[in-house]
């Protein structure tokens, strides 16, 4: 693991960038393109390590996937004709790949073994394996299916009516994917709606899916047909430059083609509440995944409270929002975010520990954190914990610190944003 020294000396960030494709949508385009019969094409695909691991898994199942830059072509024989892989399916650092693949593989006619890196080996899987077993799935693994490696013997599944105990698009999607092969009507009920990329894309591939007041339902046995998927820019990646534009002096940044799906755009609401100078121009509201051009400039920010139903709409953005809060006047309180404890690392503890090293006034709570601002930050040696979002938070912090930040394992950022440092350089050299 090589460290990276970041010393930006307070540059203004000026100019326009297009962030990489949405990670969630990129994963699902490969998954549904591989399930569907015929040819699927994808544009704007994220060439991050997580999404490339998803491609590798489906190639091992016999799906022909060709990658040409950010364009992908998928030729699938359909699920019934997948081959049983001779190798273990390796999902790397990707919780999305691991959890969604469980739902997909449960209803096939093949036997598979799946594992990931050390981080994935610590992430809880029974939130997925338990409801899948209620559908008849045959899944074995460490601690009764709580941890990888996991072995899946594909079998016939029965539909389920499942009430989600916690808002999780990964769990919901795994159940919906299993429902494609289940007998009967699969129903998933959410008290707080999580990101809905799976439901949207199922419709793109020809499935009849009903969504109403937090309830998703559809009939098993539907045949999906190959189609074209346009992947929008990832708002979770854009978040780091939205915050950079708001806190770095004399900055003004325009982000093009950012996905603004209403189940993902909570960060825009928080930025507006905190007083950010921001303009959002929606490109096409009728698109399968709506996009916008967003311009943001250095702003006088005020503290806020982030809690309740908005949390699933910005769960991945909380690390960078914590940094934003250190530069806002007053107290920012983040609550109802226990889910951060089971991400790539415990993001509550990691964010608090690393921002404290910079001099931030921040304390962890049982379900979030409390930040007092504004605080002048200083340089320090920071850990990424192998977590791309903690690594990017540290890099953006270097824009407003007195002195350098030395970041260990900066390479982990390539999981979701391979061109991250190039984009920082591009904007500061404007």
Tab-separated table of C-alpha atoms in Angstrom:
chain	number	residue	atom	x	y	z
A	1	UNK	CA	0.000	0.000	0.000
A	2	UNK	CA	1.617	3.235	-1.110
A	3	UNK	CA	0.825	6.516	0.639
A	4	UNK	CA	0.133	9.786	-1.180
A	5	UNK	CA	1.105	13.263	0.040
A	6	UNK	CA	-1.580	15.850	-0.682
A	7	UNK	CA	-0.627	19.510	-0.378
A	8	UNK	CA	-2.836	21.764	-2.443
A	9	UNK	CA	-2.007	25.100	-0.729
A	10	UNK	CA	-5.561	26.379	-0.841
A	11	UNK	CA	-6.178	26.493	-4.616
A	12	UNK	CA	-9.379	27.750	-6.151
A	13	UNK	CA	-11.133	24.978	-8.046
A	14	UNK	CA	-12.508	26.258	-11.335
A	15	UNK	CA	-13.981	24.567	-14.361
A	16	UNK	CA	-16.181	21.733	-15.509
A	17	UNK	CA	-15.911	17.976	-15.126
A	18	UNK	CA	-18.040	14.916	-15.827
A	19	UNK	CA	-17.865	12.437	-12.969
A	20	UNK	CA	-17.622	8.697	-13.724
A	21	UNK	CA	-20.720	6.581	-14.273
A	22	UNK	CA	-22.977	5.648	-11.388
A	23	UNK	CA	-21.637	2.588	-9.584
A	24	UNK	CA	-25.052	1.231	-8.602
A	25	UNK	CA	-26.447	1.581	-12.134
A	26	UNK	CA	-23.283	0.139	-13.705
A	27	UNK	CA	-23.469	-2.994	-11.543
A	28	UNK	CA	-27.131	-3.528	-12.348
A	29	UNK	CA	-26.655	-2.990	-16.094
A	30	UNK	CA	-24.257	-5.955	-16.180
A	31	UNK	CA	-26.469	-8.083	-13.944
A	32	UNK	CA	-29.707	-7.503	-15.851
A	33	UNK	CA	-27.938	-7.622	-19.211
A	34	UNK	CA	-26.599	-11.057	-18.237
A	35	UNK	CA	-30.001	-12.284	-17.001
A	36	UNK	CA	-31.812	-11.042	-20.125
A	37	UNK	CA	-31.783	-12.950	-23.379
A	38	UNK	CA	-30.138	-11.281	-26.350
A	39	UNK	CA	-27.843	-8.287	-26.616
A	40	UNK	CA	-27.566	-5.406	-24.168
A	41	UNK	CA	-25.419	-2.321	-24.700
A	42	UNK	CA	-24.294	0.065	-21.973
A	43	UNK	CA	-22.833	3.565	-22.310
A	44	UNK	CA	-21.165	5.589	-19.562
A	45	UNK	CA	-20.142	2.439	-17.658
A	46	UNK	CA	-17.966	2.943	-14.560
A	47	UNK	CA	-14.559	1.354	-15.092
A	48	UNK	CA	-14.009	1.040	-11.337
A	49	UNK	CA	-12.644	-2.097	-9.737
A	50	UNK	CA	-15.974	-3.035	-8.122
A	51	UNK	CA	-17.859	-3.002	-11.424
A	52	UNK	CA	-15.093	-4.867	-13.232
A	53	UNK	CA	-15.386	-7.595	-10.582
A	54	UNK	CA	-19.094	-7.882	-11.443
A	55	UNK	CA	-18.187	-8.350	-15.117
A	56	UNK	CA	-15.660	-11.035	-14.180
A	57	UNK	CA	-18.285	-12.988	-12.219
A	58	UNK	CA	-20.678	-13.138	-15.165
A	59	UNK	CA	-17.940	-14.053	-17.623
A	60	UNK	CA	-17.235	-17.078	-15.414
A	61	UNK	CA	-20.926	-18.004	-15.807
A	62	UNK	CA	-20.521	-18.037	-19.594
A	63	UNK	CA	-21.842	-14.584	-20.487
A	64	UNK	CA	-19.982	-12.809	-23.327
A	65	UNK	CA	-19.109	-9.279	-22.137
A	66	UNK	CA	-16.992	-6.935	-24.249
A	67	UNK	CA	-15.646	-3.647	-22.838
A	68	UNK	CA	-14.588	-0.765	-25.087
A	69	UNK	CA	-13.775	2.266	-22.949
A	70	UNK	CA	-16.976	3.164	-21.100
A	71	UNK	CA	-19.111	1.203	-23.597
A	72	UNK	CA	-20.043	-2.387	-22.806
A	73	UNK	CA	-21.740	-5.036	-24.965
A	74	UNK	CA	-23.355	-8.059	-23.300
A	75	UNK	CA	-24.479	-11.175	-25.211
A	76	UNK	CA	-26.260	-13.577	-22.879
A	77	UNK	CA	-27.730	-17.020	-23.577
A	78	UNK	CA	-30.174	-16.360	-20.707
A	79	UNK	CA	-30.014	-17.686	-17.146
A	80	UNK	CA	-31.154	-21.206	-18.040
A	81	UNK	CA	-28.075	-21.619	-20.207
A	82	UNK	CA	-25.439	-20.278	-17.827
A	83	UNK	CA	-22.529	-22.635	-17.275
A	84	UNK	CA	-21.427	-23.815	-13.854
A	85	UNK	CA	-18.177	-21.966	-13.117
A	86	UNK	CA	-15.062	-24.013	-12.432
A	87	UNK	CA	-13.609	-21.143	-10.390
A	88	UNK	CA	-14.733	-19.267	-7.288
A	89	UNK	CA	-16.619	-16.039	-8.105
A	90	UNK	CA	-14.490	-13.226	-6.647
A	91	UNK	CA	-16.346	-10.023	-5.780
A	92	UNK	CA	-13.384	-7.966	-4.536
A	93	UNK	CA	-14.429	-5.061	-2.318
A	94	UNK	CA	-17.958	-4.883	-3.689
A	95	UNK	CA	-20.839	-5.354	-1.265
A	96	UNK	CA	-23.260	-4.675	-4.123
A	97	UNK	CA	-21.829	-7.499	-6.228
A	98	UNK	CA	-21.751	-9.926	-3.315
A	99	UNK	CA	-25.251	-9.302	-2.003
A	100	UNK	CA	-27.067	-8.933	-5.330
A	101	UNK	CA	-25.343	-12.006	-6.785
A	102	UNK	CA	-26.780	-14.055	-3.919
A	103	UNK	CA	-30.294	-13.220	-5.111
A	104	UNK	CA	-29.424	-13.859	-8.748
A	105	UNK	CA	-27.631	-17.177	-8.191
A	106	UNK	CA	-30.216	-18.588	-5.766
A	107	UNK	CA	-32.704	-19.373	-8.543
A	108	UNK	CA	-30.319	-20.730	-11.186
A	109	UNK	CA	-29.501	-24.342	-12.043
A	110	UNK	CA	-25.788	-24.011	-11.152
A	111	UNK	CA	-23.667	-24.383	-8.033
A	112	UNK	CA	-21.345	-21.476	-7.201
A	113	UNK	CA	-18.938	-20.378	-4.492
A	114	UNK	CA	-18.459	-16.670	-3.894
A	115	UNK	CA	-15.929	-14.718	-1.856
A	116	UNK	CA	-14.441	-11.229	-1.702
A	117	UNK	CA	-11.551	-9.363	-0.107
A	118	UNK	CA	-10.836	-9.059	3.624
A	119	UNK	CA	-13.329	-6.198	3.993
A	120	UNK	CA	-16.147	-8.194	2.389
A	121	UNK	CA	-15.290	-11.087	4.706
A	122	UNK	CA	-16.359	-8.899	7.655
A	123	UNK	CA	-19.598	-7.523	6.201
A	124	UNK	CA	-22.927	-9.048	7.326
A	125	UNK	CA	-24.653	-11.231	4.753
A	126	UNK	CA	-27.493	-12.777	6.749
A	127	UNK	CA	-29.607	-9.673	6.125
A	128	UNK	CA	-29.676	-11.133	2.569
A	129	UNK	CA	-29.313	-14.879	3.120
A	130	UNK	CA	-32.141	-15.036	5.709
A	131	UNK	CA	-34.932	-13.726	3.432
A	132	UNK	CA	-33.520	-15.692	0.486
A	133	UNK	CA	-33.689	-18.874	2.573
A	134	UNK	CA	-37.319	-18.059	3.304
A	135	UNK	CA	-37.759	-18.257	-0.477
A	136	UNK	CA	-36.129	-21.703	-0.483
A	137	UNK	CA	-32.561	-20.672	-1.365
A	138	UNK	CA	-29.804	-23.116	-0.479
A	139	UNK	CA	-26.894	-21.006	0.823
A	140	UNK	CA	-24.098	-22.120	3.144
A	141	UNK	CA	-21.308	-20.048	4.650
A	142	UNK	CA	-19.407	-19.052	7.744
A	143	UNK	CA	-21.551	-18.533	10.856
A	144	UNK	CA	-24.627	-19.925	9.129
A	145	UNK	CA	-24.303	-17.690	6.091
A	146	UNK	CA	-23.336	-14.485	7.889
A	147	UNK	CA	-19.931	-14.154	6.207
A	148	UNK	CA	-18.165	-15.083	2.979
A	149	UNK	CA	-17.110	-17.447	1.496
A	150	UNK	CA	-20.651	-18.481	0.571
A	151	UNK	CA	-21.742	-21.515	-1.420
A	152	UNK	CA	-24.989	-21.294	-3.403
A	153	UNK	CA	-26.788	-24.303	-4.838
A	154	UNK	CA	-29.321	-22.937	-7.301
A	155	UNK	CA	-32.838	-24.282	-6.814
A	156	UNK	CA	-36.544	-23.579	-7.330
A	157	UNK	CA	-37.707	-20.563	-5.302
A	158	UNK	CA	-41.053	-19.467	-3.896
A	159	UNK	CA	-42.147	-15.833	-3.777
A	160	UNK	CA	-42.095	-13.967	-0.478
A	161	UNK	CA	-43.887	-11.011	1.108
A	162	UNK	CA	-41.037	-9.360	3.002
A	163	UNK	CA	-40.995	-6.310	5.272
A	164	UNK	CA	-37.549	-4.716	5.332
A	165	UNK	CA	-36.190	-4.301	8.887
A	166	UNK	CA	-33.721	-1.653	7.679
A	167	UNK	CA	-33.588	0.496	4.525
A	168	UNK	CA	-31.136	-1.249	2.192
A	169	UNK	CA	-31.197	-1.173	-1.592
A	170	UNK	CA	-28.819	-4.139	-1.636
A	171	UNK	CA	-31.149	-6.373	0.380
A	172	UNK	CA	-34.214	-5.208	-1.557
A	173	UNK	CA	-32.489	-5.812	-4.867
A	174	UNK	CA	-31.289	-9.290	-3.891
A	175	UNK	CA	-34.870	-10.284	-3.060
A	176	UNK	CA	-36.204	-8.766	-6.283
A	177	UNK	CA	-33.580	-10.583	-8.360
A	178	UNK	CA	-34.485	-13.855	-6.655
A	179	UNK	CA	-38.146	-13.029	-7.337
A	180	UNK	CA	-37.459	-13.121	-11.074
A	181	UNK	CA	-37.121	-16.903	-10.768
A	182	UNK	CA	-39.630	-17.453	-7.949
A	183	UNK	CA	-43.104	-18.940	-8.243
A	184	UNK	CA	-45.763	-16.377	-7.304
A	185	UNK	CA	-45.722	-12.650	-6.510
A	186	UNK	CA	-42.680	-11.249	-4.725
A	187	UNK	CA	-43.460	-8.266	-2.486
A	188	UNK	CA	-40.963	-6.046	-0.649
A	189	UNK	CA	-42.195	-3.448	1.857
A	190	UNK	CA	-40.049	-0.483	2.967
A	191	UNK	CA	-40.845	2.024	5.710
A	192	UNK	CA	-38.154	4.328	4.297
A	193	UNK	CA	-37.615	4.046	0.554
A	194	UNK	CA	-34.071	3.068	-0.483
A	195	UNK	CA	-32.544	3.736	-3.911
A	196	UNK	CA	-34.739	2.312	-6.668
A	197	UNK	CA	-32.296	1.631	-9.512
A	198	UNK	CA	-33.255	-2.061	-9.632
A	199	UNK	CA	-36.974	-1.360	-10.065
A	200	UNK	CA	-36.312	1.239	-12.766
A	201	UNK	CA	-33.964	-1.010	-14.689
A	202	UNK	CA	-36.197	-4.080	-14.448
A	203	UNK	CA	-38.788	-2.025	-16.323
A	204	UNK	CA	-36.173	-1.061	-18.928
A	205	UNK	CA	-35.603	-4.757	-19.580
A	206	UNK	CA	-39.328	-5.394	-20.013
A	207	UNK	CA	-40.480	-6.504	-16.575
A	208	UNK	CA	-43.833	-5.377	-15.166
A	209	UNK	CA	-42.998	-3.968	-11.716
A	210	UNK	CA	-45.459	-2.170	-9.424
A	211	UNK	CA	-44.240	0.391	-6.887
A	212	UNK	CA	-46.653	2.203	-4.589
A	213	UNK	CA	-46.102	3.866	-1.207
A	214	UNK	CA	-42.978	1.929	-0.334
A	215	UNK	CA	-44.253	-1.441	-1.636
A	216	UNK	CA	-42.611	-3.142	-4.638
A	217	UNK	CA	-44.244	-6.192	-6.239
A	218	UNK	CA	-44.004	-8.270	-9.393
A	219	UNK	CA	-44.761	-11.738	-10.737
A	220	UNK	CA	-42.013	-14.327	-11.025
A	221	UNK	CA	-41.176	-16.005	-14.295
A	222	UNK	CA	-41.039	-12.843	-16.418
A	223	UNK	CA	-38.632	-12.974	-19.352
A	224	UNK	CA	-36.234	-10.042	-19.693
A	225	UNK	CA	-35.053	-8.825	-23.092
A	226	UNK	CA	-31.746	-7.119	-23.872
A	227	UNK	CA	-31.848	-3.334	-24.225
A	228	UNK	CA	-29.642	-0.212	-24.059
A	229	UNK	CA	-28.696	1.396	-20.729
A	230	UNK	CA	-27.327	4.942	-20.372
A	231	UNK	CA	-25.443	5.193	-17.082
A	232	UNK	CA	-25.658	8.668	-15.498
A	233	UNK	CA	-22.782	10.278	-13.593
A	234	UNK	CA	-22.598	9.029	-10.001
A	235	UNK	CA	-24.005	11.552	-7.513
A	236	UNK	CA	-22.025	9.831	-4.733
A	237	UNK	CA	-18.829	10.640	-6.649
A	238	UNK	CA	-20.085	14.124	-7.544
A	239	UNK	CA	-20.654	14.751	-3.821
A	240	UNK	CA	-16.924	15.116	-3.193
A	241	UNK	CA	-16.607	17.910	-5.751
A	242	UNK	CA	-19.867	19.520	-4.623
A	243	UNK	CA	-18.339	19.821	-1.157
A	244	UNK	CA	-14.978	20.913	-2.577
A	245	UNK	CA	-16.672	23.716	-4.517
A	246	UNK	CA	-18.554	24.856	-1.419
A	247	UNK	CA	-15.533	24.984	0.940
A	248	UNK	CA	-12.428	25.754	-1.172
A	249	UNK	CA	-11.867	29.507	-1.450
A	250	UNK	CA	-12.754	31.277	-4.705
A	251	UNK	CA	-14.040	28.028	-6.199
A	252	UNK	CA	-16.743	27.483	-8.800
A	253	UNK	CA	-17.286	23.996	-10.245
A	254	UNK	CA	-19.771	22.692	-12.819
A	255	UNK	CA	-20.593	18.981	-12.843
A	256	UNK	CA	-22.238	17.577	-15.980
A	257	UNK	CA	-24.589	14.599	-16.390
A	258	UNK	CA	-25.040	13.922	-12.649
A	259	UNK	CA	-27.726	11.371	-11.792
A	260	UNK	CA	-30.415	13.034	-9.677
A	261	UNK	CA	-32.697	10.071	-9.018
A	262	UNK	CA	-35.017	11.215	-6.206
A	263	UNK	CA	-33.990	8.229	-4.041
A	264	UNK	CA	-30.351	9.358	-4.226
A	265	UNK	CA	-30.374	13.180	-4.227
A	266	UNK	CA	-30.488	13.873	-0.491
A	267	UNK	CA	-27.116	15.643	-0.591
A	268	UNK	CA	-28.583	18.389	-2.793
A	269	UNK	CA	-31.277	19.026	-0.182
A	270	UNK	CA	-28.683	19.189	2.611
A	271	UNK	CA	-26.453	21.578	0.647
A	272	UNK	CA	-29.410	23.881	0.034
A	273	UNK	CA	-30.377	23.738	3.728
A	274	UNK	CA	-26.821	24.694	4.695
A	275	UNK	CA	-26.825	27.718	2.385
A	276	UNK	CA	-24.694	26.497	-0.516
A	277	UNK	CA	-24.537	28.646	-3.660
A	278	UNK	CA	-25.752	25.976	-6.043
A	279	UNK	CA	-27.717	25.741	-9.273
A	280	UNK	CA	-29.295	22.477	-10.481
A	281	UNK	CA	-30.554	22.289	-14.080
A	282	UNK	CA	-32.305	19.003	-14.883
A	283	UNK	CA	-31.465	17.606	-18.333
A	284	UNK	CA	-34.297	15.121	-18.967
A	285	UNK	CA	-36.822	14.302	-16.265
A	286	UNK	CA	-38.338	11.537	-18.418
A	287	UNK	CA	-35.114	9.524	-18.714
A	288	UNK	CA	-34.916	6.136	-17.001
A	289	UNK	CA	-32.406	7.816	-14.670
A	290	UNK	CA	-32.806	11.632	-14.659
A	291	UNK	CA	-29.625	13.737	-14.866
A	292	UNK	CA	-28.701	17.354	-14.208
A	293	UNK	CA	-25.937	19.905	-14.610
A	294	UNK	CA	-24.937	21.202	-11.168
A	295	UNK	CA	-22.866	24.326	-10.513
A	296	UNK	CA	-21.597	25.137	-7.027
A	297	UNK	CA	-19.404	27.940	-5.643
A	298	UNK	CA	-17.646	28.785	-2.383
A	299	UNK	CA	-20.392	29.378	0.165
A	300	UNK	CA	-21.069	30.689	3.651
A	301	UNK	CA	-22.492	27.545	5.259
A	302	UNK	CA	-24.535	26.960	8.389
A	303	UNK	CA	-24.955	23.815	10.479
A	304	UNK	CA	-27.989	21.576	10.107
A	305	UNK	CA	-29.569	18.330	11.325
A	306	UNK	CA	-29.552	15.305	9.005
A	307	UNK	CA	-31.906	12.531	10.132
A	308	UNK	CA	-34.855	10.282	9.349
A	309	UNK	CA	-36.145	9.530	5.868
A	310	UNK	CA	-33.370	11.469	4.109
A	311	UNK	CA	-30.631	9.140	5.442
A	312	UNK	CA	-31.124	6.313	2.868
A	313	UNK	CA	-30.990	9.017	0.142
A	314	UNK	CA	-27.458	10.100	1.155
A	315	UNK	CA	-25.972	7.267	3.208
A	316	UNK	CA	-22.793	7.090	1.081
A	317	UNK	CA	-22.326	10.862	1.210
A	318	UNK	CA	-22.188	11.159	5.006
A	319	UNK	CA	-18.345	11.013	5.246
A	320	UNK	CA	-17.939	14.012	2.939
A	321	UNK	CA	-20.888	15.823	4.562
A	322	UNK	CA	-19.048	15.490	7.889
A	323	UNK	CA	-16.092	17.332	6.366
A	324	UNK	CA	-18.476	19.968	4.975
A	325	UNK	CA	-19.898	20.459	8.469
A	326	UNK	CA	-16.441	21.285	9.879
A	327	UNK	CA	-16.498	24.404	7.665
A	328	UNK	CA	-20.080	25.451	8.508
A	329	UNK	CA	-21.049	27.873	11.264
A	330	UNK	CA	-22.801	26.162	14.167
A	331	UNK	CA	-23.646	22.575	15.035
A	332	UNK	CA	-24.392	19.792	12.557
A	333	UNK	CA	-26.065	16.653	13.914
A	334	UNK	CA	-26.226	13.411	11.918
A	335	UNK	CA	-28.649	10.794	13.294
A	336	UNK	CA	-30.316	7.498	12.270
A	337	UNK	CA	-27.200	6.419	10.352
A	338	UNK	CA	-26.367	3.117	12.091
A	339	UNK	CA	-26.004	1.562	8.629
A	340	UNK	CA	-22.633	3.343	8.361
A	341	UNK	CA	-21.231	0.812	10.815
A	342	UNK	CA	-21.514	-2.052	8.298
A	343	UNK	CA	-20.096	-0.370	5.197
A	344	UNK	CA	-16.562	-1.012	3.834
A	345	UNK	CA	-15.448	-0.053	7.336
A	346	UNK	CA	-17.285	1.373	10.355
A	347	UNK	CA	-17.653	4.779	8.733
A	348	UNK	CA	-18.861	6.524	11.896
A	349	UNK	CA	-15.706	5.616	13.808
A	350	UNK	CA	-13.422	6.112	10.779
A	351	UNK	CA	-14.755	9.580	9.888
A	352	UNK	CA	-14.591	10.803	13.485
A	353	UNK	CA	-11.077	9.421	14.054
A	354	UNK	CA	-9.604	10.904	10.880
A	355	UNK	CA	-11.277	14.333	11.074
A	356	UNK	CA	-10.164	14.642	14.713
A	357	UNK	CA	-6.558	14.223	13.531
A	358	UNK	CA	-7.089	17.360	11.428
A	359	UNK	CA	-8.378	19.330	14.415
A	360	UNK	CA	-12.116	18.964	13.784
A	361	UNK	CA	-14.551	19.328	16.684
A	362	UNK	CA	-16.433	16.076	16.084
A	363	UNK	CA	-17.846	13.344	18.312
A	364	UNK	CA	-19.340	9.952	17.480
A	365	UNK	CA	-22.803	8.963	18.706
A	366	UNK	CA	-24.498	5.573	18.619
A	367	UNK	CA	-26.151	6.355	15.275
A	368	UNK	CA	-24.133	9.200	13.784
A	369	UNK	CA	-22.009	12.161	14.825
A	370	UNK	CA	-22.066	15.752	16.076
A	371	UNK	CA	-19.809	18.371	14.469
A	372	UNK	CA	-19.116	21.931	15.645
A	373	UNK	CA	-17.850	24.477	13.135
A	374	UNK	CA	-16.299	26.322	11.583
A	375	UNK	CA	-12.882	24.851	12.382
A	376	UNK	CA	-9.498	25.616	10.860
A	377	UNK	CA	-7.986	22.276	9.898
A	378	UNK	CA	-4.309	21.333	9.850
A	379	UNK	CA	-2.318	18.651	8.064
A	380	UNK	CA	-1.857	15.122	9.416
A	381	UNK	CA	-1.289	11.513	8.413
A	382	UNK	CA	-4.651	9.908	7.664
A	383	UNK	CA	-5.883	6.361	7.102
A	384	UNK	CA	-8.299	5.376	4.360
A	385	UNK	CA	-9.089	2.004	5.995
A	386	UNK	CA	-9.118	0.656	2.432
A	387	UNK	CA	-12.461	2.498	2.033
A	388	UNK	CA	-12.739	4.606	-1.125
A	389	UNK	CA	-15.105	7.147	0.428
A	390	UNK	CA	-12.888	7.742	3.468
A	391	UNK	CA	-9.924	8.145	1.115
A	392	UNK	CA	-11.731	10.729	-1.028
A	393	UNK	CA	-12.918	12.614	2.060
A	394	UNK	CA	-9.279	12.891	3.191
A	395	UNK	CA	-8.181	14.155	-0.214
A	396	UNK	CA	-10.865	16.865	-0.327
A	397	UNK	CA	-9.907	17.880	3.225
A	398	UNK	CA	-6.415	18.671	1.896
A	399	UNK	CA	-7.968	21.552	-0.067
A	400	UNK	CA	-8.683	23.434	3.179
A	401	UNK	CA	-5.929	22.292	5.565
A	402	UNK	CA	-2.880	24.237	6.654
A	403	UNK	CA	-0.134	21.783	5.747
A	404	UNK	CA	-0.061	18.490	3.913
A	405	UNK	CA	-2.162	15.393	4.380
A	406	UNK	CA	-0.387	12.064	3.975
A	407	UNK	CA	-2.964	9.461	2.960
A	408	UNK	CA	-2.219	5.760	3.187
A	409	UNK	CA	-3.604	3.374	0.522
A	410	UNK	CA	-4.900	6.136	-1.747
A	411	UNK	CA	-5.227	3.453	-4.443
A	412	UNK	CA	-8.484	2.269	-2.829
A	413	UNK	CA	-10.214	5.290	-4.412
A	414	UNK	CA	-10.033	3.501	-7.790
A	415	UNK	CA	-12.872	1.244	-6.603
A	416	UNK	CA	-15.382	3.926	-7.593
A	417	UNK	CA	-13.462	6.904	-9.045
A	418	UNK	CA	-10.337	5.951	-11.030
A	419	UNK	CA	-9.845	9.530	-12.351
A	420	UNK	CA	-10.387	11.273	-8.997
A	421	UNK	CA	-6.927	12.843	-8.617
A	422	UNK	CA	-6.823	13.768	-12.314
A	423	UNK	CA	-10.056	15.726	-11.832
A	424	UNK	CA	-8.649	17.572	-8.797
A	425	UNK	CA	-5.579	18.519	-10.833
A	426	UNK	CA	-7.735	19.588	-13.788
A	427	UNK	CA	-9.854	21.915	-11.642
A	428	UNK	CA	-7.012	23.464	-9.647
A	429	UNK	CA	-4.973	24.096	-12.797
A	430	UNK	CA	-7.822	26.110	-14.325
